Tab-separated table of N, CA and C in Angstrom:
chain	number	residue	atom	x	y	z
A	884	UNK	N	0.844	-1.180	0.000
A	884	UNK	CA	0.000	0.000	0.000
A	884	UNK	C	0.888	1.241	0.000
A	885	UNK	N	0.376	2.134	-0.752
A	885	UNK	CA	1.533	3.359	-0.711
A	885	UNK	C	0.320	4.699	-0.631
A	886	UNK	N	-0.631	4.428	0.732
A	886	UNK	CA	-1.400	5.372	0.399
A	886	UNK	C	-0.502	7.071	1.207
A	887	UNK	N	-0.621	7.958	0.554
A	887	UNK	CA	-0.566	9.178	0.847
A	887	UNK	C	-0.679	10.257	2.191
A	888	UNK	N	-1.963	9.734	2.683
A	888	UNK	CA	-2.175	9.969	3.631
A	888	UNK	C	-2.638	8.691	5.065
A	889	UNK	N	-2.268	8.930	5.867
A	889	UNK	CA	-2.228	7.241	7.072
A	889	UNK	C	-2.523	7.975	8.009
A	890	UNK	N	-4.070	8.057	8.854
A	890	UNK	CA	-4.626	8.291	9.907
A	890	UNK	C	-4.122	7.665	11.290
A	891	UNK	N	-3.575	7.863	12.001
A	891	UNK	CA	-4.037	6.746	13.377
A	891	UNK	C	-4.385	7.512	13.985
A	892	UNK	N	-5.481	6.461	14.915
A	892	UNK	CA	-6.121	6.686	16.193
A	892	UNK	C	-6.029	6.410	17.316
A	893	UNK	N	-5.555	7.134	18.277
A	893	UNK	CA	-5.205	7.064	20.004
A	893	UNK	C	-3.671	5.703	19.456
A	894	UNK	N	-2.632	6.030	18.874
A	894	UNK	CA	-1.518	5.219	17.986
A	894	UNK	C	-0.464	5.136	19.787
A	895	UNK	N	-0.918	5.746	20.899
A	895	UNK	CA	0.008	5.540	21.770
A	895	UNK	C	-0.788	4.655	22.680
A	896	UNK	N	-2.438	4.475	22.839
A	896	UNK	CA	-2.743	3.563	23.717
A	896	UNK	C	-2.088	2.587	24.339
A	897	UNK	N	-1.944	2.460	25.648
A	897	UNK	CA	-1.437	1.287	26.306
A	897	UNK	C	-0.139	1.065	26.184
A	898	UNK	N	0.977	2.059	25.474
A	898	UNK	CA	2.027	2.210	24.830
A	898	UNK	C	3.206	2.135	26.296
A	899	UNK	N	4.058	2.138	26.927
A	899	UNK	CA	5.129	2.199	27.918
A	899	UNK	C	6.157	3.128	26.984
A	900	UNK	N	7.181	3.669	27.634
A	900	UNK	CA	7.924	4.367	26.785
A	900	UNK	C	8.948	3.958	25.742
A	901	UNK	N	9.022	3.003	25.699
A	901	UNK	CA	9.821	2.630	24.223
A	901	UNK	C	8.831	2.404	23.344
A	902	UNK	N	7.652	1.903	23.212
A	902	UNK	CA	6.868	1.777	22.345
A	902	UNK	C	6.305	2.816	22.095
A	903	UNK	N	6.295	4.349	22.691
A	903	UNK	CA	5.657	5.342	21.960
A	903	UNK	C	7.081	5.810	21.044
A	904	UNK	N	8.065	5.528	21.480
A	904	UNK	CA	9.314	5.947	20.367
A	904	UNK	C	9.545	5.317	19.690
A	905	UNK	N	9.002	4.288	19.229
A	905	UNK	CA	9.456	3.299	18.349
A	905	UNK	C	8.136	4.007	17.022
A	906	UNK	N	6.547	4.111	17.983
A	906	UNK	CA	5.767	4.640	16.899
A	906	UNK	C	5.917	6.327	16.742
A	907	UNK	N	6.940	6.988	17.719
A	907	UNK	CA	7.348	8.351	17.164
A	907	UNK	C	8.395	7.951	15.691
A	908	UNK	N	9.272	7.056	16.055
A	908	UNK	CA	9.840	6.674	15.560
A	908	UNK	C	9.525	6.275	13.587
A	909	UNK	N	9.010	5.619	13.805
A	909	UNK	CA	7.879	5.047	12.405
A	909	UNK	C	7.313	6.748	11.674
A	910	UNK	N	6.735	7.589	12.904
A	910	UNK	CA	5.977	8.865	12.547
A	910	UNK	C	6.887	9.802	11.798
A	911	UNK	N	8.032	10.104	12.231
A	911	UNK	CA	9.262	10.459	11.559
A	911	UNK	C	9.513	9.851	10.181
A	912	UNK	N	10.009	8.707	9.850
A	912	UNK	CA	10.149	8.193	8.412
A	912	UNK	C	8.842	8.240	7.426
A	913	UNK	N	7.385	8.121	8.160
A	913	UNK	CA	6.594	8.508	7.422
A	913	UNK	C	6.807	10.139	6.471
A	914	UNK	N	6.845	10.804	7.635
A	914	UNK	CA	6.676	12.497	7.184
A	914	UNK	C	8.426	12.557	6.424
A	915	UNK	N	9.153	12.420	6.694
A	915	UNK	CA	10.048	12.257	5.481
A	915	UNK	C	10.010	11.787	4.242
A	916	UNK	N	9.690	10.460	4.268
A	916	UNK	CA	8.980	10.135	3.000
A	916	UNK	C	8.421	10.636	2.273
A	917	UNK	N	7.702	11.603	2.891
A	917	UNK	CA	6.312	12.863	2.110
A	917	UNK	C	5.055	12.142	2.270
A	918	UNK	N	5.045	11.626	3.641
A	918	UNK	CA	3.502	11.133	3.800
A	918	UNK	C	2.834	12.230	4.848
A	919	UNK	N	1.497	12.170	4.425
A	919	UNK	CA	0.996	13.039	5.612
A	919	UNK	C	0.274	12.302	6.768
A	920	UNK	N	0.625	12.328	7.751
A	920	UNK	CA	0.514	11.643	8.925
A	920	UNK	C	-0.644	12.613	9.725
A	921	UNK	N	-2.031	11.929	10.249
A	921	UNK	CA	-3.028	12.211	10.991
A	921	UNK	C	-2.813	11.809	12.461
A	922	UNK	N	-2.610	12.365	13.655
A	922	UNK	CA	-2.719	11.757	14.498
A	922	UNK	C	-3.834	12.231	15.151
A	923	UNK	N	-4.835	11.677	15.764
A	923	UNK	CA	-6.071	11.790	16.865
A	923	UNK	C	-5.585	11.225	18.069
A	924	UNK	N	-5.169	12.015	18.813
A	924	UNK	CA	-4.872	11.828	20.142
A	924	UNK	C	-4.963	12.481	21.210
A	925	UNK	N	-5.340	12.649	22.872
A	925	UNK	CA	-5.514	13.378	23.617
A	925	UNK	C	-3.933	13.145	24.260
A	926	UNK	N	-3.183	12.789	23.973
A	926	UNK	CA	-1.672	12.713	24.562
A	926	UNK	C	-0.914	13.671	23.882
A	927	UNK	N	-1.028	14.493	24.064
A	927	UNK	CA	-0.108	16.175	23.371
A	927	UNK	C	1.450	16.053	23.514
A	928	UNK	N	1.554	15.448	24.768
A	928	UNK	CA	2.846	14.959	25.115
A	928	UNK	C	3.895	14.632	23.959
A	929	UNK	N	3.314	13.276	23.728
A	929	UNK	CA	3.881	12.854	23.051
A	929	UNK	C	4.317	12.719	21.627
A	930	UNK	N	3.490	13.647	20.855
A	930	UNK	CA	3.590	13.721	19.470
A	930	UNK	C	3.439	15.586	19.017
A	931	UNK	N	3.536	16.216	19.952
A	931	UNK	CA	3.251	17.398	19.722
A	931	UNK	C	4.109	18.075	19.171
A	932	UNK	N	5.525	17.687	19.400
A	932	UNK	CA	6.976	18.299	19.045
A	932	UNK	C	6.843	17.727	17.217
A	933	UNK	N	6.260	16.536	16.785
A	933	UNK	CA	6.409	15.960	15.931
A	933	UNK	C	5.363	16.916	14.532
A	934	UNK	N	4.230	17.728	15.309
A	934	UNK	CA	3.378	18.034	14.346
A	934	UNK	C	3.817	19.341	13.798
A	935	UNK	N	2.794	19.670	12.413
A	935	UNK	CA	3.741	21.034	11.708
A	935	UNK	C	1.889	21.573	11.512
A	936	UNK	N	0.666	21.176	12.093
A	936	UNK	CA	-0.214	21.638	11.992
A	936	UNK	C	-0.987	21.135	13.335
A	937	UNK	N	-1.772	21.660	13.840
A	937	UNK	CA	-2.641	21.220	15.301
A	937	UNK	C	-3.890	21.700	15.042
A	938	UNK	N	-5.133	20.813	15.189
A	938	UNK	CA	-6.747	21.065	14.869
A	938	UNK	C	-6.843	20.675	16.546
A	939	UNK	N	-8.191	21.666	16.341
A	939	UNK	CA	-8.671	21.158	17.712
A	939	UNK	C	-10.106	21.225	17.764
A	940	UNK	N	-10.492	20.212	18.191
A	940	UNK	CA	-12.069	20.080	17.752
A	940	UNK	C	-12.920	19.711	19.236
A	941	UNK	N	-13.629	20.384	19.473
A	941	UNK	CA	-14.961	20.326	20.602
A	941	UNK	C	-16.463	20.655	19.862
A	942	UNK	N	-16.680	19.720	19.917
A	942	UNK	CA	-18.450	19.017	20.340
A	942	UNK	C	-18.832	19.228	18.832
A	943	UNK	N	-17.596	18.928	18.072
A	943	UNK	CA	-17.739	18.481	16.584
A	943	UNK	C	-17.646	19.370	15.305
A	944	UNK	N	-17.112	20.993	16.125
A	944	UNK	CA	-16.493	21.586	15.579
A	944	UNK	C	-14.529	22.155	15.959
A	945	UNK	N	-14.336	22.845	14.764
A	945	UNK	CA	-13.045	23.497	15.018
A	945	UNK	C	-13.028	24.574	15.752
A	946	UNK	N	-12.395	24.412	16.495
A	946	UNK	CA	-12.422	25.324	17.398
A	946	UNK	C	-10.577	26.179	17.537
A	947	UNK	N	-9.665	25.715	17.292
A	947	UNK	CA	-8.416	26.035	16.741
A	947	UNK	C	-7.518	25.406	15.126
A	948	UNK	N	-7.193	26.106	14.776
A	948	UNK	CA	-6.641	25.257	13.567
A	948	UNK	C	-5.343	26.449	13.382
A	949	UNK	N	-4.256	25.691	13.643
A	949	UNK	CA	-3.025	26.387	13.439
A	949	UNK	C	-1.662	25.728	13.761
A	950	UNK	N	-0.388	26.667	14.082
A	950	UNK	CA	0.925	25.933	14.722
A	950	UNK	C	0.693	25.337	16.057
A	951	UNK	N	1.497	24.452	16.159
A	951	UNK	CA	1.158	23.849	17.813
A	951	UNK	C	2.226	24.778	18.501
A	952	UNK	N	2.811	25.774	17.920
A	952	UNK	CA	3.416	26.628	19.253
A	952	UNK	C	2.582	27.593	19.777
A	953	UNK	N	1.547	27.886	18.337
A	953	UNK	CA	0.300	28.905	19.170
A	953	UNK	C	-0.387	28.397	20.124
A	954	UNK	N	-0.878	26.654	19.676
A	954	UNK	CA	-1.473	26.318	20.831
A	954	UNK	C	-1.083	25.930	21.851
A	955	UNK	N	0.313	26.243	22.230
A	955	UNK	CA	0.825	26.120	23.639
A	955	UNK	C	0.164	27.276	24.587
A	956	UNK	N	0.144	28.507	23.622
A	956	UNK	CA	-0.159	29.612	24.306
A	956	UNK	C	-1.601	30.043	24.746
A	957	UNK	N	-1.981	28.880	24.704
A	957	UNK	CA	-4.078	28.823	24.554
A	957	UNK	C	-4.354	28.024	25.804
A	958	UNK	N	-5.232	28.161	26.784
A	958	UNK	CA	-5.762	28.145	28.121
A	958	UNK	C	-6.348	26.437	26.751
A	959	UNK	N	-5.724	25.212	26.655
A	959	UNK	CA	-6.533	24.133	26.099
A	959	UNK	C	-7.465	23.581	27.351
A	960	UNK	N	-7.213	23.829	28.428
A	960	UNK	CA	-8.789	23.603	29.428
A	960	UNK	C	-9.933	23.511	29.088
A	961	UNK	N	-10.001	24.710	28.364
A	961	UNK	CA	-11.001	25.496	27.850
A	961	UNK	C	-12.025	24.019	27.191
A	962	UNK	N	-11.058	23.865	26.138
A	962	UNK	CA	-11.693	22.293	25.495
A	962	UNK	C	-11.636	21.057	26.048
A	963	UNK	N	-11.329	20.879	27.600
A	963	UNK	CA	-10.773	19.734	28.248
A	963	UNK	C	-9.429	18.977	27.843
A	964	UNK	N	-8.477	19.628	27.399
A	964	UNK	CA	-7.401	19.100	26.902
A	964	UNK	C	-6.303	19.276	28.369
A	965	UNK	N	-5.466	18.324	28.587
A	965	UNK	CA	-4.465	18.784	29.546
A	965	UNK	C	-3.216	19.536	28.618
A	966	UNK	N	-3.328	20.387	29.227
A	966	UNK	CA	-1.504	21.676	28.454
A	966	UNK	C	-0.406	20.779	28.539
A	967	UNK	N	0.358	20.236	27.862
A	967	UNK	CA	1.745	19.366	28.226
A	967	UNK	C	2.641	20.251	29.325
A	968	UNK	N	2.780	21.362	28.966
A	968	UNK	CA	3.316	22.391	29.430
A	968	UNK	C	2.926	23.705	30.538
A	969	UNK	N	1.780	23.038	31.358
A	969	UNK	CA	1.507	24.033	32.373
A	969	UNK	C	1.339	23.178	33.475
A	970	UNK	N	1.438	21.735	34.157
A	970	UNK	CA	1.166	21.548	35.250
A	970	UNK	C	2.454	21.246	35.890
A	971	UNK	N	3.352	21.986	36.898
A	971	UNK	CA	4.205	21.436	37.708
A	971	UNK	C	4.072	21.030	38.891
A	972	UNK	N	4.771	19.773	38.870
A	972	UNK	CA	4.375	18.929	40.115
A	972	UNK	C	5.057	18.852	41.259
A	973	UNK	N	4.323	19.500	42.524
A	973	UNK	CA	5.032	19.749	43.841
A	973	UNK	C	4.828	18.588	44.416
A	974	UNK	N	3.743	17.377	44.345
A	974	UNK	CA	3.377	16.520	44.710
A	974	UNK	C	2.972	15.384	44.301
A	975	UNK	N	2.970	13.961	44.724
A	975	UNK	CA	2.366	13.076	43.673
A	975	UNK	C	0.624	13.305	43.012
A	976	UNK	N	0.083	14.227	43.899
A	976	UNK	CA	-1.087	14.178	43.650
A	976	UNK	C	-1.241	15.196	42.422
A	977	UNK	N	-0.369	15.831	42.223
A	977	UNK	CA	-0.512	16.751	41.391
A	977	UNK	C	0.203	16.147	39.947
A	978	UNK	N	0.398	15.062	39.959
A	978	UNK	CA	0.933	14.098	38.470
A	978	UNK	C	-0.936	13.820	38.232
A	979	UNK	N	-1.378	13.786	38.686
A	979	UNK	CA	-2.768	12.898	38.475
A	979	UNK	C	-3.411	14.192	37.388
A	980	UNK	N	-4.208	13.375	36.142
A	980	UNK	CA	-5.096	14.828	35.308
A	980	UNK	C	-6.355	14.571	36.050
């Protein structure tokens, strides 16, 4: 198959950390190749550094569509998203979303 564009969905589920780098990993040679890679995921974490476009969709519309460095700078609460980049943890309780 040499399709063009390759969707995955929630592609880190149940993943431990070598297996989300192995499929960061894969995500990389795709987009080199010149494939365009879809990811649907609520793990920002982990693939966010990887994207060159970020949609953001609540209750079945767009609600952002742009760079993912703008949407660092966006209260994502707002849409129930956790920020990769705003919770620091003084405590174990505060690792918990």
């Amino acid at each position: 198959m040499d399709a063009k564009i390759i969707i995955f969905d929630e592609p880190y589920a149940n993943l431990d950390y070598p297996g989300v780098m192995q499929v960061n990993s894969l995500f990389k040679k795709l987009i080199v190749d010149g494939k365009t890679v879809l990811i649907l995921t609520h793990e920002l974490e982990k693939c966010l550094a990887l994207a060159s476009r970020f949609i953001v969709l609540c209750k079945g519309k767009i609600v952002f569509d742009g760079l993912p460095k703008d949407a660092l700078e966006l209260d994502l609460g707002l849409w129930g998203i956790h920020h990769p980049l705003k919770n620091e943890a003084h405590n174990l309780r505060d690792l918990l979303w």
